[in-house]
XYZ file of C-alpha atoms in Angstrom:
108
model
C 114.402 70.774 113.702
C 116.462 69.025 111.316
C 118.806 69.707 108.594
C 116.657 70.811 105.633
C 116.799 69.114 102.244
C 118.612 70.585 99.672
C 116.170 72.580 97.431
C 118.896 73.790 95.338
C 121.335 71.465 92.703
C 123.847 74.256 90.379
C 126.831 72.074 91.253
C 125.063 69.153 89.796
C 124.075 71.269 86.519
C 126.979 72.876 86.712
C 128.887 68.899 86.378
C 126.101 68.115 83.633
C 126.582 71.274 81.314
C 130.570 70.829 81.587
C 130.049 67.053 80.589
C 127.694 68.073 77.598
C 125.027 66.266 79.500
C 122.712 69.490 79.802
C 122.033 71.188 76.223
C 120.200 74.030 75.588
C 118.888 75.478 72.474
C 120.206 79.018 72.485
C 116.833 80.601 72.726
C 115.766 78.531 75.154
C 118.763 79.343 76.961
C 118.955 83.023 76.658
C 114.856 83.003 78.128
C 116.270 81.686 81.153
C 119.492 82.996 81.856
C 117.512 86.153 81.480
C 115.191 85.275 83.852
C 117.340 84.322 86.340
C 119.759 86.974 86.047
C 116.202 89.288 86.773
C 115.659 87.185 89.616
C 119.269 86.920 91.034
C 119.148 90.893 90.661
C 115.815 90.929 92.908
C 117.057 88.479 95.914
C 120.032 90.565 95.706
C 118.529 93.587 96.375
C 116.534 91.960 99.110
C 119.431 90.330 100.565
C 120.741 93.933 100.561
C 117.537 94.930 102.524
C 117.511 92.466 105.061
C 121.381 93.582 105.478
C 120.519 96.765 106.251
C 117.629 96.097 108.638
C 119.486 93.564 110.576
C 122.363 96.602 111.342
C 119.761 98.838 112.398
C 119.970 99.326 116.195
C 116.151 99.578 116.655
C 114.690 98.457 113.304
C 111.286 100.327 112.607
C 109.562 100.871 109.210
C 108.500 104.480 110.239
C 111.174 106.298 108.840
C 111.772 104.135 105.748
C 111.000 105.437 101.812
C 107.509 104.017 101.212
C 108.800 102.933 98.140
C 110.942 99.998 100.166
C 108.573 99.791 103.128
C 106.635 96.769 101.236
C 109.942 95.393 100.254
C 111.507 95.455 103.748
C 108.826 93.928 104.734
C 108.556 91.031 102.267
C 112.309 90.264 103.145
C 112.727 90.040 106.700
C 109.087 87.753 106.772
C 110.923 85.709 104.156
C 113.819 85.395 106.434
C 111.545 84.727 109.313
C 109.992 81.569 107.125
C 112.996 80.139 106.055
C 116.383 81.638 107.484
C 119.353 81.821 105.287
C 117.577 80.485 102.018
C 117.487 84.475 100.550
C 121.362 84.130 100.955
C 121.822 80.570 99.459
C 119.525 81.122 96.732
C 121.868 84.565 96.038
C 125.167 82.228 96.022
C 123.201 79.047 94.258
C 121.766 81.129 91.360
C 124.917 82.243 89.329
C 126.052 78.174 88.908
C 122.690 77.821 87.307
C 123.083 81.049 84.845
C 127.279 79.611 84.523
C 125.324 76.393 83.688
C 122.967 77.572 81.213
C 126.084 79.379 79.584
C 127.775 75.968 79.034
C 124.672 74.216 78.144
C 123.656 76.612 75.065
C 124.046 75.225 71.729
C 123.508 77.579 68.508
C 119.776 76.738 67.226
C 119.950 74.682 63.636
């Protein structure tokens, strides 16, 4: 299988917000940086999960919390679908918050 396509583009809004490009009415702004921070928080934590499972010698969801079970779960079939895009979308997400920092402009 080939090279995948690059679903992800913070460098290039990263380039457009520090050219004054990308602007972003504050509110606007702060909606979305908080949703991403939320959802850079999540992956995270998943990321964390997947970690964890991957170190365990014999990985089994018997013994696990069932508060995580589900989440355990959800993560490693993620990984299975498309491996290494929980860890890219963890380092891709903070150049779009950084972004959306630069981009903000005070609402008239």
């Amino acid at each position: 299988m080939g090279e995948q396509s690059q679903p992800f583009a913070g460098e290039l809004f990263l380039a457009l917000a520090s050219e004054g490009r990308l602007v972003i009415d504050a509110a606007r702004a702060d909606d979305a940086i908080a949703g991403l921070e939320r959802t850079l928080n999540e992956l995270t934590s998943r990321l964390q999960l997947l970690r964890m499972w991957e170190r365990t010698p014999e990985p089994t969801v018997d013994g696990l919390p069932d508060d995580i079970v589900l989440d355990v779960v959800d993560a490693v079939f993620a990984e299975q679908l498309a491996p290494g895009q929980l860890e890219r979308a963890v380092l891709e997400l903070p150049k779009y918050i950084q972004a959306l920092h630069l981009a903000r402009r005070p609402t008239s």
